Amino acid sequence: MNPALDPARFVAEHVKNIPRSGIRDFFEIVQSMSDVISLGIGEPDYVTPWRIREAAIFALEKGRTGYTSNLGLPRLRQVISRYLERRYGLGYRPEAEILVSVGVSEALDLALRATLNPGDEVIYHEPSYVSYSPSIALAGATPVPVQTRAEDEFRLRVDALRAGVTPRTKALLLSFPTNPTGGVLERDDLAAIAEVCCEHDLLVFADEIYCELVYDGVQHVSIASLPGMRERTVVLNGCSKSYAMTGFRVGYACAPTPLIEAMMKVHQYAIMCATNMSQEAAIEALENCDREVAAMRADYERRRNYVVDRLNAMGLPCHAPKGTFYVFPDITPTGLSSRDFSLQLLKTQKVAVVPGMAFGTNGEGFVRCCFATGLEQLREAMDRMEKFVRDTRA
Ligand code: PLP
C-alpha cells in the first residue's frame, strides 16, 4: 500500500491558509436532506430564455466547436461594447479594451492576478460576495474589509472608505448592487467614492454583475462612467444573473488596453478562451433580450416586496433591497448566531438560508435569503420561518 499523501508537504502554504467557502459547507448539509425549500443558492430559478438557448444550439449545429480568439469572439466583443454604451454610457473598444472570460469569477481573478503585488492592499466592502477576500489573498495581496451597515442600507460610506486607506492601498473592489445585502450606490455616492480613488490613485475593480437587477426605478450607474474613472477602473460583468445563464459561464472585463493586455496574458495561459457556443449565446442575450430581462426583473421585484413585508412582519427587520435577488434580514431579535439560526431553521422547518457569517465577520447577525424562487415556494418558506421565529422567541 502507498503511504497516505502528506498535505503538509504537497498543499501550497498560501492555499492551506484559505478557508473553505461557508456556503459550500452549509449546502453539503442541505443536500443530505429531502424536501428542503432553498433560499440559499444565488441563482435565478428561471431557465435561460429560449432564444438564448436556441442560439447555443444553432452554434453547435453549425459546428462552432473550436477555440475562439483569446479575447473572445470579435462579434461578441462588439456586442458587449454596444450594450455597455446603450445601457450605461460606457465606451470600450472591442479590439483591445474588452476580454471575454469564463464568468465574472474568472474576470475578477484575472484582474487581481494581473495587477497585484505582494504587500499591496485591496479594500472591499463587507458583508460581501464570498470569493473576494480569498481571491485577493490568492493573488498575493492583502484583503482589507470595510464595513457597510444596515442603517445605511449597506451603502459604502465614504468616511469608512477613507479610514481603510493606507499608503499600501492599491485598489478598491466595489460591488454594487451587492451580494448578499442588496445594497446599491447611486450617482452621488459613487462621485464621492471616485474622488477618494483619484486622490489616492487607486485602481477600482467594479463587479457589476447585478446591474440589470435593480428595482424601484433605480438606474444602475457604473463608476467607470464618472469623470476621471474610466482610466482607473476594470469593469467586470457577465450574463449569469441578468440572463439566467449561470451554467453558460460567460463574463467579461473592460479596461484600458494595458490592463486588458496584462489580463490577457494570464487568461491565455490558464484558460485560453471562454466556451465557443456560450459566447454565441451571449451575443443573443446582450443584443436581443431586453424584454426577457425586464419580465424577470418585474417578477423579482414582486417577490422582493412579498418577502420583505413578511420578514419585517415576523420581527426580522430588513430594508427593501434596491438591487440583486437577495434580502438580508437582521436575526438578532431571535438571540441566535447566524449559523445557529440557519442550522436550526434547516433542521426544524426545512428552509435553507445562508448564515451572514459566510459573507465575512461583518455579516454576523444576519442571514441571506435569495428570492429568485417561485412565489408559492416563497409563501411556504415565509410561513415556516415565521413559525420558527415564534417558537424561538417563545
Ligand atoms: N460576483 C458576484 C457579486 C456574484 O454574486 C457572483 C455569483 O454569485 C459572481 C460574481 C460570479 O459570477 P459568474 O457566474 O459570472 O462567475
Short mmCIF file of C-alpha atoms and ligand atoms in Angstrom, two decimals:
data_model
loop_
_atom_site.label_atom_id
_atom_site.label_comp_id
_atom_site.label_asym_id
_atom_site.label_seq_id
_atom_site.Cartn_x
_atom_site.Cartn_y
_atom_site.Cartn_z
CA MET A 1 0.00 0.00 0.00
CA ASN A 2 1.17 3.51 -0.76
CA PRO A 3 1.55 5.78 2.26
CA ALA A 4 -1.19 8.44 2.59
CA LEU A 5 -0.45 11.70 0.83
CA ASP A 6 1.08 14.25 3.18
CA PRO A 7 -0.89 17.52 2.76
CA ALA A 8 1.66 19.41 4.86
CA ARG A 9 4.21 18.64 2.13
CA PHE A 10 2.11 18.87 -1.01
CA VAL A 11 -0.50 21.60 -0.46
CA ALA A 12 0.87 25.10 -1.06
CA GLU A 13 1.11 27.34 2.01
CA HIS A 14 -1.00 30.15 0.55
CA VAL A 15 -3.78 27.66 -0.27
CA LYS A 16 -3.66 25.96 3.14
CA ASN A 17 -4.46 29.27 4.75
CA ILE A 18 -7.59 29.91 2.65
CA PRO A 19 -10.80 28.83 4.41
CA ARG A 20 -13.41 26.77 2.53
CA SER A 21 -16.49 28.71 1.50
CA GLY A 22 -19.03 28.78 4.37
CA ILE A 23 -21.81 28.46 1.78
CA ARG A 24 -20.41 25.22 0.43
CA ASP A 25 -20.15 23.60 3.86
CA PHE A 26 -23.70 24.60 4.63
CA PHE A 27 -25.08 23.27 1.36
CA GLU A 28 -23.49 19.92 1.86
CA ILE A 29 -25.84 19.57 4.84
CA VAL A 30 -28.79 20.79 2.73
CA GLN A 31 -28.06 18.23 0.02
CA SER A 32 -28.17 15.39 2.51
CA MET A 33 -31.81 16.31 3.38
CA SER A 34 -35.05 15.93 1.45
CA ASP A 35 -37.98 18.37 0.91
CA VAL A 36 -35.95 21.46 1.76
CA ILE A 37 -37.12 24.82 0.42
CA SER A 38 -33.91 26.51 -0.54
CA LEU A 39 -33.50 30.27 -0.34
CA GLY A 40 -29.80 29.57 -0.32
CA ILE A 41 -28.18 29.35 -3.71
CA GLY A 42 -27.69 32.67 -5.50
CA GLU A 43 -29.07 31.58 -8.82
CA PRO A 44 -32.12 32.56 -10.90
CA ASP A 45 -34.90 29.95 -10.81
CA TYR A 46 -35.64 30.68 -14.46
CA VAL A 47 -34.37 28.51 -17.25
CA THR A 48 -32.31 30.60 -19.69
CA PRO A 49 -34.70 32.36 -22.13
CA TRP A 50 -35.42 30.15 -25.13
CA ARG A 51 -33.89 32.39 -27.80
CA ILE A 52 -30.55 32.30 -25.93
CA ARG A 53 -30.64 28.51 -25.69
CA GLU A 54 -31.57 28.37 -29.35
CA ALA A 55 -28.52 30.47 -30.25
CA ALA A 56 -26.30 27.96 -28.43
CA ILE A 57 -27.99 25.03 -30.20
CA PHE A 58 -27.63 26.78 -33.54
CA ALA A 59 -23.92 27.36 -32.86
CA LEU A 60 -23.48 23.63 -32.21
CA GLU A 61 -25.44 22.73 -35.35
CA LYS A 62 -23.17 24.99 -37.35
CA GLY A 63 -20.15 23.19 -35.89
CA ARG A 64 -18.82 26.17 -33.91
CA THR A 65 -16.93 23.87 -31.61
CA GLY A 66 -13.36 25.14 -31.79
CA TYR A 67 -11.30 27.64 -29.81
CA THR A 68 -12.11 31.31 -30.28
CA SER A 69 -9.69 34.22 -30.12
CA ASN A 70 -8.20 34.56 -26.63
CA LEU A 71 -10.03 37.84 -26.13
CA GLY A 72 -13.32 36.24 -27.20
CA LEU A 73 -15.35 36.22 -30.43
CA PRO A 74 -14.89 39.59 -32.16
CA ARG A 75 -18.67 39.80 -32.73
CA LEU A 76 -19.35 39.26 -29.01
CA ARG A 77 -16.87 41.98 -28.10
CA GLN A 78 -18.63 44.35 -30.50
CA VAL A 79 -21.96 43.43 -28.93
CA ILE A 80 -20.60 43.98 -25.39
CA SER A 81 -19.27 47.36 -26.46
CA ARG A 82 -22.66 48.37 -27.92
CA TYR A 83 -24.56 47.05 -24.90
CA LEU A 84 -22.43 49.00 -22.39
CA GLU A 85 -22.74 52.18 -24.45
CA ARG A 86 -26.51 51.79 -24.84
CA ARG A 87 -27.26 50.88 -21.20
CA TYR A 88 -24.58 52.66 -19.15
CA GLY A 89 -22.94 55.24 -21.40
CA LEU A 90 -19.57 53.44 -21.31
CA GLY A 91 -17.24 53.42 -24.32
CA TYR A 92 -14.85 50.48 -24.76
CA ARG A 93 -13.08 49.47 -27.96
CA PRO A 94 -13.85 45.84 -28.88
CA GLU A 95 -10.37 45.24 -30.37
CA ALA A 96 -8.29 46.00 -27.29
CA GLU A 97 -10.36 47.01 -24.26
CA ILE A 98 -12.69 44.03 -23.79
CA LEU A 99 -11.83 40.47 -22.73
CA VAL A 100 -14.41 37.67 -22.62
CA SER A 101 -13.93 35.33 -19.66
CA VAL A 102 -15.37 32.22 -18.04
CA GLY A 103 -17.88 34.04 -15.86
CA VAL A 104 -17.21 37.11 -13.75
CA SER A 105 -15.36 34.74 -11.43
CA GLU A 106 -12.53 34.36 -13.92
CA ALA A 107 -12.59 38.03 -14.94
CA LEU A 108 -12.14 39.05 -11.29
CA ASP A 109 -9.33 36.55 -10.76
CA LEU A 110 -7.55 37.84 -13.88
CA ALA A 111 -7.90 41.45 -12.80
CA LEU A 112 -6.45 40.68 -9.37
CA ARG A 113 -3.64 38.45 -10.58
CA ALA A 114 -2.63 40.83 -13.35
CA THR A 115 -2.35 43.90 -11.13
CA LEU A 116 -1.43 42.98 -7.55
CA ASN A 117 1.97 42.52 -5.94
CA PRO A 118 2.76 41.08 -2.51
CA GLY A 119 2.26 43.80 0.09
CA ASP A 120 -0.50 45.56 -1.87
CA GLU A 121 -3.75 46.09 -0.01
CA VAL A 122 -7.17 45.88 -1.61
CA ILE A 123 -10.16 47.41 0.15
CA TYR A 124 -13.50 45.71 -0.28
CA HIS A 125 -16.81 46.34 1.44
CA GLU A 126 -18.19 43.67 3.78
CA PRO A 127 -20.59 41.81 4.04
CA SER A 128 -19.53 40.78 0.57
CA TYR A 129 -19.53 38.04 -2.01
CA VAL A 130 -17.67 35.04 -0.58
CA SER A 131 -14.87 34.96 -3.13
CA TYR A 132 -13.46 38.47 -2.71
CA SER A 133 -11.25 38.05 0.32
CA PRO A 134 -9.81 34.63 -0.72
CA SER A 135 -9.30 35.76 -4.33
CA ILE A 136 -7.35 38.83 -3.21
CA ALA A 137 -5.25 36.63 -0.91
CA LEU A 138 -4.66 34.03 -3.65
CA ALA A 139 -3.39 36.85 -5.86
CA GLY A 140 -0.75 37.50 -3.17
CA ALA A 141 -2.21 40.76 -1.80
CA THR A 142 -3.88 41.67 1.48
CA PRO A 143 -7.69 41.96 1.68
CA VAL A 144 -8.87 44.91 3.80
CA PRO A 145 -12.59 44.77 4.67
CA VAL A 146 -14.52 47.98 5.27
CA GLN A 147 -17.86 47.56 7.00
CA THR A 148 -21.20 48.56 5.49
CA ARG A 149 -24.20 48.76 7.82
CA ALA A 150 -27.89 48.00 7.81
CA GLU A 151 -28.76 51.56 8.91
CA ASP A 152 -27.15 52.84 5.68
CA GLU A 153 -28.94 50.16 3.62
CA PHE A 154 -25.43 48.72 3.18
CA ARG A 155 -24.09 51.63 1.13
CA LEU A 156 -20.33 52.08 1.25
CA ARG A 157 -19.81 55.28 3.23
CA VAL A 158 -17.01 57.47 2.07
CA ASP A 159 -15.72 58.10 5.61
CA ALA A 160 -15.42 54.32 6.15
CA LEU A 161 -13.55 54.01 2.87
CA ARG A 162 -11.17 56.84 3.79
CA ALA A 163 -10.46 55.19 7.14
CA GLY A 164 -9.41 51.99 5.34
CA VAL A 165 -6.88 53.65 3.01
CA THR A 166 -3.18 53.27 3.88
CA PRO A 167 -0.02 54.02 1.87
CA ARG A 168 -0.16 50.36 0.71
CA THR A 169 -3.72 50.52 -0.67
CA LYS A 170 -3.63 49.80 -4.38
CA ALA A 171 -7.22 49.12 -5.25
CA LEU A 172 -10.84 49.18 -4.25
CA LEU A 173 -13.10 46.25 -5.07
CA LEU A 174 -16.54 47.73 -5.47
CA SER A 175 -19.58 45.53 -5.97
CA PHE A 176 -22.93 47.22 -6.36
CA PRO A 177 -25.72 46.07 -6.37
CA THR A 178 -24.26 43.94 -3.60
CA ASN A 179 -24.45 40.24 -2.88
CA PRO A 180 -25.56 39.48 -0.11
CA THR A 181 -27.13 42.74 1.10
CA GLY A 182 -28.93 44.06 -1.97
CA GLY A 183 -27.37 47.49 -1.30
CA VAL A 184 -26.95 49.88 -4.22
CA LEU A 185 -24.89 53.03 -4.76
CA GLU A 186 -26.35 55.92 -6.70
CA ARG A 187 -24.55 58.60 -8.66
CA ASP A 188 -23.80 60.92 -5.70
CA ASP A 189 -22.44 58.06 -3.57
CA LEU A 190 -20.23 56.97 -6.45
CA ALA A 191 -18.99 60.51 -7.11
CA ALA A 192 -17.73 60.80 -3.51
CA ILE A 193 -16.03 57.39 -3.75
CA ALA A 194 -14.49 58.31 -7.10
CA GLU A 195 -12.98 61.41 -5.52
CA VAL A 196 -11.19 59.26 -2.89
CA CYS A 197 -9.94 56.89 -5.61
CA CYS A 198 -8.49 59.77 -7.65
CA GLU A 199 -6.99 61.43 -4.57
CA HIS A 200 -5.18 58.22 -3.53
CA ASP A 201 -4.51 56.96 -7.06
CA LEU A 202 -6.46 53.73 -6.56
CA LEU A 203 -7.47 51.19 -9.14
CA VAL A 204 -11.13 50.11 -9.00
CA PHE A 205 -12.42 46.62 -9.72
CA ALA A 206 -16.14 47.19 -10.33
CA ASP A 207 -18.14 43.96 -10.16
CA GLU A 208 -21.43 44.97 -11.77
CA ILE A 209 -22.90 41.52 -12.32
CA TYR A 210 -26.28 42.55 -10.85
CA CYS A 211 -26.54 45.79 -12.88
CA GLU A 212 -29.76 44.75 -14.63
CA LEU A 213 -31.49 43.63 -11.43
CA VAL A 214 -32.41 46.96 -9.85
CA TYR A 215 -35.83 47.99 -8.53
CA ASP A 216 -37.95 50.98 -7.51
CA GLY A 217 -36.95 52.81 -10.68
CA VAL A 218 -33.25 52.90 -9.71
CA GLN A 219 -30.90 53.37 -12.69
CA HIS A 220 -27.64 51.49 -12.31
CA VAL A 221 -24.60 53.77 -12.71
CA SER A 222 -21.17 52.36 -13.47
CA ILE A 223 -18.36 54.10 -11.59
CA ALA A 224 -16.35 53.93 -14.83
CA SER A 225 -18.75 56.46 -16.39
CA LEU A 226 -17.76 59.16 -13.85
CA PRO A 227 -15.13 61.79 -14.72
CA GLY A 228 -11.57 60.54 -14.25
CA MET A 229 -12.62 56.96 -13.54
CA ARG A 230 -12.53 55.14 -16.87
CA GLU A 231 -8.70 55.11 -16.86
CA ARG A 232 -8.51 53.55 -13.38
CA THR A 233 -11.42 51.09 -13.49
CA VAL A 234 -11.76 47.47 -14.54
CA VAL A 235 -15.47 46.85 -15.20
CA LEU A 236 -16.43 43.23 -14.51
CA ASN A 237 -19.74 41.99 -15.80
CA GLY A 238 -21.40 38.94 -17.30
CA CYS A 239 -24.51 37.04 -18.25
CA SER A 240 -25.01 34.69 -15.28
CA LYS A 241 -27.55 36.62 -13.23
CA SER A 242 -29.29 39.06 -15.58
CA TYR A 243 -30.00 36.46 -18.28
CA ALA A 244 -30.31 33.35 -16.07
CA MET A 245 -27.18 31.92 -17.72
CA THR A 246 -25.13 30.71 -14.75
CA GLY A 247 -24.20 27.41 -16.43
CA PHE A 248 -23.06 29.05 -19.68
CA ARG A 249 -20.11 30.64 -17.87
CA VAL A 250 -19.74 33.91 -19.77
CA GLY A 251 -18.33 37.07 -18.25
CA TYR A 252 -16.22 39.96 -19.47
CA ALA A 253 -13.79 42.62 -18.33
CA CYS A 254 -13.46 46.11 -19.79
CA ALA A 255 -10.48 48.32 -19.04
CA PRO A 256 -7.77 50.45 -20.66
CA THR A 257 -5.60 48.44 -23.09
CA PRO A 258 -2.51 47.93 -20.85
CA LEU A 259 -4.68 46.28 -18.18
CA ILE A 260 -6.58 44.11 -20.67
CA GLU A 261 -3.24 43.15 -22.22
CA ALA A 262 -1.92 42.08 -18.79
CA MET A 263 -5.10 40.15 -18.00
CA MET A 264 -4.95 38.51 -21.42
CA LYS A 265 -1.54 37.04 -20.61
CA VAL A 266 -2.88 35.28 -17.53
CA HIS A 267 -6.06 34.23 -19.34
CA GLN A 268 -4.36 32.80 -22.44
CA TYR A 269 -2.06 30.54 -20.42
CA ALA A 270 -4.61 29.47 -17.81
CA ILE A 271 -7.88 29.23 -19.76
CA MET A 272 -7.29 30.01 -23.46
CA CYS A 273 -10.84 31.21 -24.19
CA ALA A 274 -14.42 31.04 -22.99
CA THR A 275 -16.61 28.29 -24.48
CA ASN A 276 -17.41 28.97 -28.12
CA MET A 277 -21.17 28.21 -28.12
CA SER A 278 -21.67 30.02 -24.81
CA GLN A 279 -20.19 33.11 -26.44
CA GLU A 280 -22.68 32.75 -29.31
CA ALA A 281 -25.48 32.52 -26.75
CA ALA A 282 -24.18 35.66 -25.01
CA ILE A 283 -24.40 37.58 -28.30
CA GLU A 284 -28.12 36.80 -28.45
CA ALA A 285 -28.59 37.72 -24.77
CA LEU A 286 -26.92 41.11 -24.96
CA GLU A 287 -28.37 42.05 -28.36
CA ASN A 288 -31.95 40.84 -28.20
CA CYS A 289 -33.16 40.02 -24.71
CA ASP A 290 -34.05 43.35 -23.04
CA ARG A 291 -37.70 42.26 -22.94
CA GLU A 292 -36.95 38.93 -21.24
CA VAL A 293 -34.76 40.69 -18.65
CA ALA A 294 -37.49 43.28 -17.96
CA ALA A 295 -40.02 40.48 -17.34
CA MET A 296 -37.68 38.67 -14.89
CA ARG A 297 -36.86 41.96 -13.15
CA ALA A 298 -40.56 42.76 -12.65
CA ASP A 299 -41.13 39.30 -11.23
CA TYR A 300 -38.16 39.58 -8.84
CA GLU A 301 -39.48 42.94 -7.66
CA ARG A 302 -42.90 41.41 -6.83
CA ARG A 303 -41.21 38.57 -4.93
CA ARG A 304 -38.94 41.01 -3.11
CA ASN A 305 -41.93 43.06 -1.94
CA TYR A 306 -43.62 39.96 -0.61
CA VAL A 307 -40.56 38.61 1.24
CA VAL A 308 -39.57 41.97 2.73
CA ASP A 309 -43.11 42.52 4.08
CA ARG A 310 -43.24 39.05 5.59
CA LEU A 311 -39.78 39.24 7.21
CA ASN A 312 -40.46 42.63 8.80
CA ALA A 313 -43.87 41.45 10.00
CA MET A 314 -42.35 38.38 11.71
CA GLY A 315 -39.85 40.58 13.57
CA LEU A 316 -36.74 40.18 11.41
CA PRO A 317 -36.04 43.75 10.28
CA CYS A 318 -34.73 44.35 6.78
CA HIS A 319 -34.71 47.14 4.22
CA ALA A 320 -36.22 46.57 0.79
CA PRO A 321 -33.10 45.87 -1.31
CA LYS A 322 -32.96 48.07 -4.41
CA GLY A 323 -30.91 45.53 -6.31
CA THR A 324 -29.94 41.80 -6.66
CA PHE A 325 -32.28 38.99 -5.64
CA TYR A 326 -31.18 38.82 -2.01
CA VAL A 327 -32.67 40.12 1.18
CA PHE A 328 -30.52 40.31 4.31
CA PRO A 329 -32.67 40.36 7.46
CA ASP A 330 -31.36 41.09 10.95
CA ILE A 331 -31.84 37.92 13.01
CA THR A 332 -30.51 39.26 16.32
CA PRO A 333 -34.06 39.55 17.79
CA THR A 334 -34.02 35.72 17.98
CA GLY A 335 -30.88 35.74 20.16
CA LEU A 336 -29.23 33.19 17.84
CA SER A 337 -25.99 33.47 15.91
CA SER A 338 -26.38 33.43 12.14
CA ARG A 339 -25.03 29.89 12.00
CA ASP A 340 -27.33 28.56 14.72
CA PHE A 341 -30.30 30.36 13.20
CA SER A 342 -29.62 28.80 9.78
CA LEU A 343 -28.91 25.31 11.14
CA GLN A 344 -31.95 25.24 13.43
CA LEU A 345 -34.24 26.66 10.73
CA LEU A 346 -33.00 23.98 8.38
CA LYS A 347 -33.39 21.14 10.86
CA THR A 348 -36.77 22.12 12.30
CA GLN A 349 -38.51 23.74 9.30
CA LYS A 350 -36.52 22.54 6.31
CA VAL A 351 -35.84 26.02 4.97
CA ALA A 352 -32.30 26.83 3.82
CA VAL A 353 -30.87 30.34 4.16
CA VAL A 354 -27.19 31.31 4.29
CA PRO A 355 -25.63 32.45 7.60
CA GLY A 356 -24.39 36.04 7.35
CA MET A 357 -21.01 34.91 8.74
CA ALA A 358 -20.32 33.25 5.38
CA PHE A 359 -20.01 36.78 3.93
CA GLY A 360 -17.39 37.92 6.45
CA THR A 361 -17.44 38.73 10.14
CA ASN A 362 -19.43 41.89 9.38
CA GLY A 363 -22.25 39.64 8.16
CA GLU A 364 -22.82 38.17 11.63
CA GLY A 365 -26.31 38.89 12.96
CA PHE A 366 -27.91 38.48 9.52
CA VAL A 367 -28.88 35.73 7.09
CA ARG A 368 -29.16 35.87 3.32
CA CYS A 369 -32.43 34.79 1.72
CA CYS A 370 -32.48 34.52 -2.07
CA PHE A 371 -35.88 35.39 -3.53
CA ALA A 372 -35.16 34.01 -7.00
CA THR A 373 -37.72 31.32 -6.20
CA GLY A 374 -41.41 30.98 -7.20
CA LEU A 375 -44.00 32.87 -5.10
CA GLU A 376 -45.68 29.66 -3.91
CA GLN A 377 -42.39 28.38 -2.52
CA LEU A 378 -41.62 31.76 -1.00
CA ARG A 379 -45.01 31.81 0.71
CA GLU A 380 -44.41 28.39 2.23
CA ALA A 381 -40.84 29.31 3.24
CA MET A 382 -42.06 32.51 4.96
CA ASP A 383 -44.80 30.59 6.81
CA ARG A 384 -42.22 28.12 8.10
CA MET A 385 -39.77 30.86 9.03
CA GLU A 386 -42.47 32.75 10.90
CA LYS A 387 -43.26 29.63 12.92
CA PHE A 388 -39.55 29.15 13.65
CA VAL A 389 -39.15 32.74 14.85
CA ARG A 390 -42.28 32.48 17.01
CA ASP A 391 -41.09 29.21 18.58
CA THR A 392 -37.58 30.54 19.15
CA ARG A 393 -38.76 33.72 20.85
CA ALA A 394 -41.42 31.96 22.96
N1 PLP B 1 -19.81 38.42 -8.46
C1 PLP B 1 -20.85 38.37 -7.61
C2 PLP B 1 -21.15 39.56 -6.77
C3 PLP B 1 -21.65 37.22 -7.51
O1 PLP B 1 -22.69 37.20 -6.65
C4 PLP B 1 -21.32 36.09 -8.29
C5 PLP B 1 -22.10 34.84 -8.16
O2 PLP B 1 -22.84 34.61 -7.23
C6 PLP B 1 -20.24 36.18 -9.17
C7 PLP B 1 -19.51 37.36 -9.23
C8 PLP B 1 -19.83 35.03 -10.04
O3 PLP B 1 -20.46 35.14 -11.27
P1 PLP B 1 -20.19 34.18 -12.51
O4 PLP B 1 -21.26 33.14 -12.50
O5 PLP B 1 -20.33 35.11 -13.70
O6 PLP B 1 -18.83 33.64 -12.38
#
